[in-house]
Short mmCIF file of C-alpha atoms in Angstrom, two decimals:
data_model
loop_
_atom_site.label_atom_id
_atom_site.label_comp_id
_atom_site.label_asym_id
_atom_site.label_seq_id
_atom_site.Cartn_x
_atom_site.Cartn_y
_atom_site.Cartn_z
CA UNK O 9 -22.55 -2.61 4.31
CA UNK O 10 -24.49 0.63 5.07
CA UNK O 11 -25.93 2.95 2.78
CA UNK O 12 -23.44 6.04 3.50
CA UNK O 13 -21.00 3.50 2.65
CA UNK O 14 -22.04 2.47 -0.38
CA UNK O 15 -22.42 5.69 -1.40
CA UNK O 16 -18.62 6.39 -0.52
CA UNK O 17 -17.53 3.68 -2.12
CA UNK O 18 -19.64 4.65 -5.64
CA UNK O 19 -18.10 8.30 -5.42
CA UNK O 20 -14.81 6.48 -5.49
CA UNK O 21 -14.88 3.38 -8.08
CA UNK O 22 -13.78 5.78 -10.88
CA UNK O 23 -10.50 6.58 -8.74
CA UNK O 24 -9.53 3.38 -7.46
CA UNK O 25 -7.37 2.45 -10.52
CA UNK O 26 -6.08 6.17 -10.61
CA UNK O 27 -2.85 7.62 -9.81
CA UNK O 28 -2.54 8.32 -6.06
CA UNK O 29 0.06 11.09 -6.51
CA UNK O 30 -2.00 14.34 -6.74
CA UNK O 31 -5.14 14.00 -4.89
CA UNK O 32 -6.54 12.83 -1.54
CA UNK O 33 -10.51 11.96 -0.48
CA UNK O 34 -11.78 14.77 1.79
CA UNK O 35 -14.70 13.93 4.18
CA UNK O 36 -16.39 16.74 5.73
CA UNK O 37 -19.85 16.84 8.09
CA UNK O 38 -21.32 19.80 9.96
CA UNK O 39 -23.55 20.31 12.94
CA UNK O 40 -25.28 22.71 10.64
CA UNK O 41 -28.16 21.63 8.36
CA UNK O 42 -27.89 23.91 5.93
CA UNK O 43 -24.06 24.20 4.45
CA UNK O 44 -24.79 21.78 1.49
CA UNK O 45 -27.39 20.31 -0.53
CA UNK O 46 -26.60 16.04 0.28
CA UNK O 47 -28.04 15.35 -3.39
CA UNK O 48 -25.17 17.26 -4.63
CA UNK O 49 -22.70 16.61 -2.39
CA UNK O 50 -20.78 13.98 -4.58
CA UNK O 51 -18.12 14.72 -6.68
CA UNK O 52 -17.01 11.87 -9.25
CA UNK O 53 -14.70 11.96 -11.86
CA UNK O 54 -12.99 15.21 -10.86
CA UNK O 55 -10.14 16.03 -9.00
CA UNK O 56 -10.54 19.40 -7.16
CA UNK O 57 -8.30 22.10 -7.64
CA UNK O 58 -7.31 24.63 -4.09
CA UNK O 59 -9.72 27.20 -6.20
CA UNK O 60 -12.26 24.66 -6.03
CA UNK O 61 -12.28 23.70 -2.79
CA UNK O 62 -11.77 27.39 -1.36
CA UNK O 63 -14.96 27.84 -2.85
CA UNK O 64 -16.72 24.81 -1.83
CA UNK O 65 -15.85 25.73 1.97
CA UNK O 66 -17.04 29.36 1.65
CA UNK O 67 -20.12 28.58 3.87
CA UNK O 68 -17.67 27.81 6.33
CA UNK O 69 -15.87 30.76 6.30
CA UNK O 70 -19.32 32.85 6.12
CA UNK O 71 -20.62 31.80 8.91
CA UNK O 72 -20.17 33.66 12.60
CA UNK O 73 -18.44 31.96 15.41
CA UNK O 74 -17.65 28.78 13.04
CA UNK O 75 -15.57 26.36 14.38
CA UNK O 76 -13.51 24.07 11.96
CA UNK O 77 -12.05 20.70 12.98
CA UNK O 78 -9.38 19.43 10.67
CA UNK O 79 -8.32 15.81 11.40
CA UNK O 80 -4.95 15.56 9.55
CA UNK O 81 -3.71 11.96 8.73
CA UNK O 82 -0.44 11.56 7.16
CA UNK O 83 -1.31 9.55 4.23
CA UNK O 84 -4.92 8.49 2.80
CA UNK O 85 -6.20 7.15 -0.40
CA UNK O 86 -9.86 5.99 -1.24
CA UNK O 87 -8.49 2.64 -1.33
CA UNK O 88 -7.82 3.00 2.30
CA UNK O 89 -12.08 3.21 2.52
CA UNK O 90 -13.02 0.39 0.57
CA UNK O 91 -9.78 -2.03 2.26
CA UNK O 92 -10.28 -1.50 5.64
CA UNK O 93 -13.59 -0.21 5.90
CA UNK O 94 -14.95 -3.54 7.53
CA UNK O 95 -14.73 -4.64 10.93
CA UNK O 96 -12.44 -7.01 11.47
CA UNK O 97 -12.81 -8.77 15.19
CA UNK O 98 -12.23 -5.85 17.73
CA UNK O 99 -11.04 -3.73 15.20
CA UNK O 100 -13.98 -1.18 13.58
CA UNK O 101 -11.84 1.18 11.46
CA UNK O 102 -13.93 4.52 10.25
CA UNK O 103 -16.55 3.34 12.26
CA UNK O 104 -17.14 6.99 14.41
CA UNK O 105 -16.75 8.83 10.68
CA UNK O 106 -19.24 6.56 9.48
CA UNK O 107 -21.45 7.55 12.09
CA UNK O 108 -21.05 11.44 11.97
CA UNK O 109 -21.28 11.01 8.72
CA UNK O 110 -24.84 9.80 8.97
CA UNK O 111 -26.41 11.82 11.96
CA UNK O 112 -24.53 15.16 10.99
CA UNK O 113 -27.07 17.76 9.95
CA UNK O 114 -25.28 18.17 6.32
CA UNK O 115 -22.44 16.01 5.10
CA UNK O 116 -20.06 15.89 1.88
CA UNK O 117 -17.65 13.19 0.43
CA UNK O 118 -15.00 14.10 -2.20
CA UNK O 119 -12.94 11.52 -3.68
CA UNK O 120 -10.37 13.48 -5.27
CA UNK O 121 -8.60 16.87 -4.12
CA UNK O 122 -5.52 18.08 -5.06
CA UNK O 123 -3.52 17.00 -1.97
CA UNK O 124 -1.71 20.61 -2.19
CA UNK O 125 -5.29 22.02 -1.42
CA UNK O 126 -5.30 20.69 1.55
CA UNK O 127 -1.63 22.84 2.78
CA UNK O 128 -3.12 25.60 1.50
CA UNK O 129 -6.19 25.56 3.29
CA UNK O 130 -4.44 25.44 6.47
CA UNK O 131 -1.82 27.93 5.26
CA UNK O 132 -4.47 30.50 4.31
CA UNK O 133 -6.68 30.26 7.76
CA UNK O 134 -3.01 30.48 9.64
CA UNK O 135 -2.74 33.96 7.59
CA UNK O 136 -6.14 34.88 8.47
CA UNK O 137 -6.41 37.11 10.91
CA UNK O 138 -10.50 36.20 12.14
CA UNK O 139 -9.09 32.54 12.96
CA UNK O 140 -7.67 31.14 15.31
CA UNK O 141 -4.99 27.71 15.26
CA UNK O 142 -5.55 25.72 18.03
CA UNK O 143 -3.44 22.43 17.22
CA UNK O 144 -4.71 19.29 19.12
CA UNK O 145 -2.15 16.24 19.62
CA UNK O 146 -3.65 13.31 21.36
CA UNK O 147 -7.27 12.68 22.36
CA UNK O 148 -8.07 14.91 24.88
CA UNK O 149 -9.51 18.74 24.15
CA UNK O 150 -8.13 21.62 26.28
CA UNK O 151 -10.28 23.90 27.63
CA UNK O 152 -9.93 26.66 25.10
CA UNK O 153 -11.35 29.96 25.31
CA UNK O 154 -11.52 32.21 22.08
CA UNK O 155 -13.04 35.62 21.33
CA UNK O 156 -16.93 35.48 19.57
CA UNK O 157 -15.68 37.55 17.06
CA UNK O 158 -12.90 35.02 16.04
CA UNK O 159 -13.11 31.51 14.17
CA UNK O 160 -11.51 28.52 15.89
CA UNK O 161 -9.52 26.02 13.94
CA UNK O 162 -8.75 22.76 16.33
CA UNK O 163 -5.94 21.16 14.10
CA UNK O 164 -5.66 17.58 15.18
CA UNK O 165 -3.04 15.81 13.75
CA UNK O 166 -3.52 11.51 13.91
CA UNK O 167 -0.35 9.43 14.43
CA UNK O 168 0.77 8.07 11.01
CA UNK O 169 -0.70 4.74 9.58
CA UNK O 170 1.86 1.82 10.23
CA UNK O 171 1.82 0.36 6.76
CA UNK O 172 4.34 -2.84 7.34
CA UNK O 173 1.49 -5.02 7.00
CA UNK O 174 -2.57 -4.87 6.66
CA UNK O 175 -2.88 -6.00 10.16
CA UNK O 176 -0.41 -2.91 11.33
CA UNK O 177 -2.78 -0.11 9.15
CA UNK O 178 -5.71 -1.71 10.02
CA UNK O 179 -5.16 -1.25 13.85
CA UNK O 180 -3.88 2.32 13.09
CA UNK O 181 -6.84 3.31 11.08
CA UNK O 182 -8.99 2.07 14.19
CA UNK O 183 -6.54 4.22 17.29
CA UNK O 184 -6.89 7.21 14.85
CA UNK O 185 -10.89 6.42 14.48
CA UNK O 186 -11.15 6.29 18.51
CA UNK O 187 -9.05 10.01 18.42
CA UNK O 188 -11.46 11.60 15.98
CA UNK O 189 -14.25 10.37 18.30
CA UNK O 190 -13.37 11.84 21.29
CA UNK O 191 -12.38 15.21 19.85
CA UNK O 192 -15.89 15.19 18.32
CA UNK O 193 -17.73 14.48 21.66
CA UNK O 194 -15.45 16.77 23.33
CA UNK O 195 -16.93 19.87 21.44
CA UNK O 196 -20.44 17.96 21.93
CA UNK O 197 -20.37 18.01 25.29
CA UNK O 198 -19.32 21.69 25.70
CA UNK O 199 -21.94 22.61 23.41
CA UNK O 200 -19.75 23.71 20.59
CA UNK O 201 -21.05 23.98 17.06
CA UNK O 202 -18.44 23.19 14.21
CA UNK O 203 -17.73 21.43 10.63
CA UNK O 204 -15.07 18.77 10.78
CA UNK O 205 -13.01 17.80 7.78
CA UNK O 206 -11.35 14.50 7.81
CA UNK O 207 -8.55 14.29 4.94
CA UNK O 208 -4.63 13.65 4.77
CA UNK O 209 -1.25 15.76 3.63
CA UNK O 210 -0.49 12.99 1.26
CA UNK O 211 -1.97 10.17 -0.94
CA UNK O 212 -0.60 6.96 0.02
CA UNK O 213 0.48 4.59 -2.65
CA UNK O 214 -1.93 1.81 -2.18
CA UNK O 215 -3.69 1.18 -5.63
CA UNK O 216 -3.05 -1.40 -7.89
CA UNK O 217 -2.82 -0.83 -11.85
CA UNK O 218 -5.07 -1.90 -14.18
CA UNK O 219 -2.57 -4.27 -16.30
CA UNK O 220 -1.39 -5.60 -13.02
CA UNK O 221 -4.44 -6.28 -11.36
CA UNK O 222 -5.45 -8.73 -14.60
CA UNK O 223 -1.67 -10.49 -14.67
CA UNK O 224 -0.84 -13.39 -12.51
CA UNK O 225 1.97 -16.04 -12.74
CA UNK O 226 5.52 -15.70 -13.15
CA UNK O 227 6.87 -13.96 -16.31
CA UNK O 228 9.88 -11.48 -17.39
CA UNK O 229 8.74 -8.22 -17.11
CA UNK O 230 9.56 -4.98 -18.99
CA UNK O 231 9.24 -1.51 -16.94
CA UNK O 232 5.33 -0.58 -16.96
CA UNK O 233 3.57 2.72 -16.47
CA UNK O 234 3.93 3.79 -12.74
CA UNK O 235 2.72 6.53 -10.58
CA UNK O 236 6.33 7.93 -10.09
CA UNK O 237 9.47 7.11 -11.59
CA UNK O 238 11.92 5.34 -10.19
CA UNK O 239 14.98 6.24 -8.29
CA UNK O 240 18.21 6.78 -11.10
CA UNK O 241 21.55 6.88 -9.89
CA UNK O 242 24.01 8.42 -12.66
CA UNK O 243 27.94 7.73 -12.43
CA UNK O 244 28.59 11.11 -15.20
CA UNK O 245 28.09 9.45 -18.45
CA UNK O 246 24.79 8.05 -17.85
CA UNK O 247 22.58 6.20 -15.62
CA UNK O 248 23.95 3.30 -13.53
CA UNK O 249 21.49 2.20 -11.38
CA UNK O 250 17.66 1.91 -10.94
CA UNK O 251 15.69 1.30 -7.93
CA UNK O 252 11.87 1.34 -7.21
CA UNK O 253 9.29 0.29 -4.62
CA UNK O 254 5.76 1.35 -3.74
CA UNK O 255 6.28 1.39 0.10
CA UNK O 256 9.52 1.41 1.10
CA UNK O 257 9.43 1.18 5.26
CA UNK O 258 12.23 0.55 7.91
CA UNK O 259 11.64 0.80 12.02
CA UNK O 260 13.70 1.11 14.66
CA UNK O 261 13.31 -1.35 17.69
CA UNK O 262 9.76 -2.15 16.65
CA UNK O 263 8.51 0.76 17.73
CA UNK O 264 10.02 3.96 15.45
CA UNK O 265 8.38 3.65 11.79
CA UNK O 266 9.09 5.63 8.99
CA UNK O 267 8.19 5.68 5.43
CA UNK O 268 10.98 6.09 2.85
CA UNK O 269 8.60 5.97 0.02
CA UNK O 270 7.90 9.87 -0.55
CA UNK O 271 11.19 10.91 0.51
CA UNK O 272 12.95 8.42 -2.21
CA UNK O 273 10.56 8.62 -5.11
CA UNK O 274 8.83 11.68 -5.12
CA UNK O 275 9.97 14.47 -3.16
CA UNK O 276 14.00 13.52 -3.72
CA UNK O 277 14.84 14.57 -0.35
CA UNK O 278 17.28 11.62 -0.66
CA UNK O 279 21.65 11.84 -1.31
CA UNK O 280 23.00 9.41 -3.69
CA UNK O 281 26.04 11.07 -4.11
CA UNK O 282 27.83 8.28 -2.49
CA UNK O 283 26.64 5.37 -4.53
CA UNK O 284 29.57 3.56 -6.45
CA UNK O 285 29.35 2.19 -10.05
CA UNK O 286 31.90 -0.81 -11.54
CA UNK O 287 31.47 -3.37 -13.62
CA UNK O 288 31.90 -5.84 -10.93
CA UNK O 289 30.50 -4.19 -7.88
CA UNK O 290 27.49 -1.37 -7.53
CA UNK O 291 26.57 0.36 -4.46
CA UNK O 292 23.13 2.39 -3.64
CA UNK O 293 24.00 4.41 -1.31
CA UNK O 294 20.52 6.50 0.06
CA UNK O 295 21.39 9.35 2.77
CA UNK O 296 18.49 10.85 4.71
CA UNK O 297 18.33 13.51 7.19
CA UNK O 298 16.48 13.71 10.12
CA UNK O 299 13.88 10.30 8.58
CA UNK O 300 13.54 8.91 12.42
CA UNK O 301 13.27 10.37 15.61
CA UNK O 302 16.74 10.22 17.80
CA UNK O 303 18.81 9.75 14.42
CA UNK O 304 20.02 12.87 12.70
CA UNK O 305 20.35 10.86 9.87
CA UNK O 306 20.86 7.53 8.21
CA UNK O 307 22.54 6.05 4.89
CA UNK O 308 21.04 3.11 3.48
CA UNK O 309 23.44 0.57 1.54
CA UNK O 310 22.43 -2.37 -1.54
CA UNK O 311 25.44 -4.27 -2.22
CA UNK O 312 25.68 -5.89 -5.55
CA UNK O 313 27.87 -7.90 -7.43
CA UNK O 314 28.60 -9.06 -11.09
CA UNK O 315 30.30 -12.35 -11.57
CA UNK O 316 30.77 -14.64 -14.17
CA UNK O 317 29.45 -18.53 -13.60
CA UNK O 318 30.95 -21.23 -15.46
CA UNK O 319 27.67 -23.69 -14.69
CA UNK O 320 25.79 -21.14 -16.92
CA UNK O 321 28.51 -19.93 -18.88
CA UNK O 322 27.32 -16.47 -18.27
CA UNK O 323 27.66 -13.23 -16.04
CA UNK O 324 24.62 -12.91 -13.15
CA UNK O 325 24.00 -10.53 -10.57
CA UNK O 326 23.77 -10.83 -6.83
CA UNK O 327 22.29 -8.19 -4.24
CA UNK O 328 24.47 -9.61 -1.56
CA UNK O 329 23.96 -7.44 1.56
CA UNK O 330 21.77 -4.26 2.42
CA UNK O 331 23.36 -2.12 5.74
CA UNK O 332 21.58 0.58 7.68
CA UNK O 333 24.43 2.97 8.93
CA UNK O 334 23.13 5.04 11.43
CA UNK O 335 24.53 8.64 12.53
CA UNK O 336 26.75 7.39 15.50
CA UNK O 337 28.27 4.63 13.25
CA UNK O 338 26.78 1.64 13.77
CA UNK O 339 25.68 -0.14 11.11
CA UNK O 340 23.27 -2.84 10.70
CA UNK O 341 23.99 -5.56 8.18
CA UNK O 342 21.84 -8.01 6.34
CA UNK O 343 22.36 -10.66 4.08
CA UNK O 344 19.82 -10.83 1.15
CA UNK O 345 18.58 -14.40 -0.05
CA UNK O 346 17.96 -15.48 -3.56
CA UNK O 347 18.03 -11.76 -5.44
CA UNK O 348 20.05 -12.73 -8.08
CA UNK O 349 19.31 -12.26 -11.92
CA UNK O 350 21.15 -12.44 -15.52
CA UNK O 351 23.24 -9.25 -15.59
CA UNK O 352 21.60 -7.77 -18.75
CA UNK O 353 18.34 -8.22 -16.64
CA UNK O 354 16.46 -6.05 -13.23
CA UNK O 355 15.42 -8.00 -10.37
CA UNK O 356 11.96 -7.71 -9.02
CA UNK O 357 9.89 -9.16 -6.12
CA UNK O 358 6.74 -8.11 -4.62
CA UNK O 359 7.77 -8.21 -1.00
CA UNK O 360 10.80 -8.11 0.54
CA UNK O 361 11.68 -7.76 4.08
CA UNK O 362 13.19 -9.17 7.57
CA UNK O 363 10.07 -11.47 7.84
CA UNK O 364 10.31 -14.67 6.42
CA UNK O 365 7.57 -14.98 4.83
CA UNK O 366 8.50 -12.60 1.90
CA UNK O 367 9.69 -13.76 -1.02
CA UNK O 368 13.36 -12.28 -0.42
CA UNK O 369 14.38 -12.14 3.17
CA UNK O 370 16.49 -9.74 4.99
CA UNK O 371 18.79 -12.29 7.58
CA UNK O 372 20.61 -10.07 10.45
CA UNK O 373 23.92 -10.38 10.76
CA UNK O 374 25.11 -8.69 13.47
CA UNK O 375 23.32 -7.38 17.13
CA UNK O 376 22.32 -4.22 15.53
CA UNK O 377 20.53 -5.68 12.89
CA UNK O 378 18.05 -7.37 15.27
CA UNK O 379 16.88 -3.50 16.17
CA UNK O 380 15.86 -3.21 12.44
CA UNK O 381 12.88 -4.77 10.45
CA UNK O 382 12.47 -3.43 7.07
CA UNK O 383 9.53 -3.57 4.32
CA UNK O 384 10.12 -3.15 0.65
CA UNK O 385 6.66 -3.68 -1.71
CA UNK O 386 7.12 -3.93 -5.61
CA UNK O 387 10.88 -4.15 -5.03
CA UNK O 388 12.87 -3.85 -8.48
CA UNK O 389 16.57 -3.19 -8.52
CA UNK O 390 19.02 -2.91 -11.55
CA UNK O 391 22.96 -2.12 -11.12
CA UNK O 392 24.54 -3.11 -14.05
CA UNK O 393 23.89 -3.39 -17.99
CA UNK O 394 21.51 -0.23 -17.85
CA UNK O 395 20.04 1.07 -21.13
CA UNK O 396 18.41 4.33 -22.00
CA UNK O 397 17.69 5.17 -18.12
CA UNK O 398 15.01 2.18 -18.20
CA UNK O 399 14.83 -1.43 -16.78
CA UNK O 400 15.72 -4.45 -18.53
CA UNK O 401 13.21 -7.60 -18.52
CA UNK O 402 12.87 -8.87 -14.60
CA UNK O 403 13.45 -11.88 -13.32
CA UNK O 404 10.93 -12.05 -10.43
CA UNK O 405 11.71 -14.29 -6.94
CA UNK O 406 9.09 -16.50 -7.57
CA UNK O 407 9.98 -19.87 -8.34
CA UNK O 408 9.07 -21.43 -11.47
CA UNK O 409 7.26 -23.97 -9.61
CA UNK O 410 4.55 -22.34 -7.82
CA UNK O 411 2.05 -24.01 -4.94
CA UNK O 412 -0.85 -23.48 -7.22
CA UNK O 413 1.13 -24.81 -10.34
CA UNK O 414 1.89 -28.15 -8.51
CA UNK O 415 -1.73 -28.31 -6.95
CA UNK O 416 -2.75 -28.50 -10.83
CA UNK O 417 0.11 -31.15 -11.81
CA UNK O 418 -1.07 -33.09 -8.72
CA UNK O 419 -4.70 -33.28 -9.86
CA UNK O 420 -4.16 -33.58 -13.15
CA UNK O 421 -2.25 -36.96 -12.23
CA UNK O 422 -4.84 -38.29 -10.38
CA UNK O 423 -7.81 -37.63 -12.87
CA UNK O 424 -5.37 -39.17 -15.22
CA UNK O 425 -5.06 -42.25 -13.47
CA UNK O 426 -8.53 -42.23 -12.57
CA UNK O 427 -9.29 -42.47 -16.76
CA UNK O 428 -6.58 -44.86 -17.56
CA UNK O 429 -8.02 -47.44 -14.92
CA UNK O 430 -11.28 -46.83 -15.76
CA UNK O 431 -10.41 -47.59 -19.36
CA UNK O 432 -8.13 -50.60 -18.43
CA UNK O 433 -11.37 -51.93 -16.55
CA UNK O 434 -13.60 -51.50 -19.52
CA UNK O 435 -10.99 -53.11 -21.87
CA UNK O 436 -11.25 -56.41 -20.07
CA UNK O 437 -14.48 -56.98 -20.03
CA UNK O 438 -15.48 -59.97 -21.86
CA UNK O 439 -19.25 -61.51 -23.36
CA UNK O 440 -20.20 -64.64 -23.50
CA UNK O 441 -19.15 -66.88 -26.70
CA UNK O 442 -22.14 -68.89 -26.90
CA UNK O 443 -25.88 -68.42 -26.12
CA UNK O 444 -29.55 -70.55 -25.62
CA UNK O 445 -31.13 -71.15 -28.86
CA UNK O 446 -35.02 -71.67 -27.99
CA UNK O 447 -35.34 -74.27 -30.83
CA UNK O 448 -32.38 -76.03 -30.21
CA UNK O 449 -31.33 -77.89 -27.11
CA UNK O 450 -30.61 -76.43 -24.18
CA UNK O 451 -27.00 -75.61 -23.21
CA UNK O 452 -25.63 -77.75 -20.78
CA UNK O 453 -23.03 -76.78 -18.38
CA UNK O 454 -20.88 -79.02 -16.30
CA UNK O 455 -21.23 -78.70 -12.71
CA UNK O 456 -18.22 -80.23 -12.38
CA UNK O 457 -14.88 -80.67 -14.60
#
């Protein structure tokens, strides 16, 4: 690990287990060597407000003919650096950012800045007559000619990170790092002095809570403290459905991906008015407006049933199907496997999706469903017997005898067999009944019978 990343990791350690709903990391470097003191560039243990960020960036504002390059990711958190910073084969995420931080005239690393401060920074510059704003969408820097009396903000909006799995996220971070390198190289080739900022519009929900990090194995879980509350659906008298996930992502045609996590749980840009609550059938309806390119709106439905089973002499609820209803009337239907729990419980599964390697699998039923992929992380739902707007104890999708448990049982049986066999052999050992007496007649052992 290089010294610059060691410095970043130490700065970010305080925040690795904290909430991810209010701050983003900010990395700043500049060709000017007199903007900040490297020894005071780290700000551990403090979430910086928009006023503090504005004061910190004053040296950039006061520079004559200064240019600011803002690389804006959709979502970014401190854990992304520690999780994806190492090279994996041909993938080298954050390599260019690391090089620029090491070789720049001055650099600063801010582990936690209120995410609203970033949007405020952009709005403040756009309203300032002394600044020109130039948007850069891809890897080419256009030939921009601006008046020498004005500063220029190059706003580079990076492609959103595909977080459906670590491999996809790693690939996107690597491609975005190449975009950053190309833009900075173009500025250097033109001889343009600049200050650069790498940050995001929103934090990514990739952190693990302290209690979740130390607990393992299958267990019945009550609702624990989370970074944002679950989605509650009411029927006029009280909460009848609760839904929660830390990552809710759908992908159309294998390329058009949208992360519905923020729309569902934080911003509230979801309509649940079509949800239905009853004693035997419950439907959670999630309607989104313009969530994907080419879709004016989609509706996602989770259909649940509550039935009495004589074998267990109790009621169990099941999540039977999930539907994605498009604005053109086409409906993708998925059968849901093993999502069931006693009617008084909620259901929890770490990973739910269309891949067969997940704990609960969504199996496409029709041809329309073949065009969609779904990924839900830390999935938890309850559609019946909701009390106080809180999850009941959760039945987990992990089977009681997991692979590690079976390995331990087999190992113990083998060791028990070895010990038993050894004790049996020791018990079969015998000694001579008679011994030679040196003062008496020697023993005579017949050679023949």
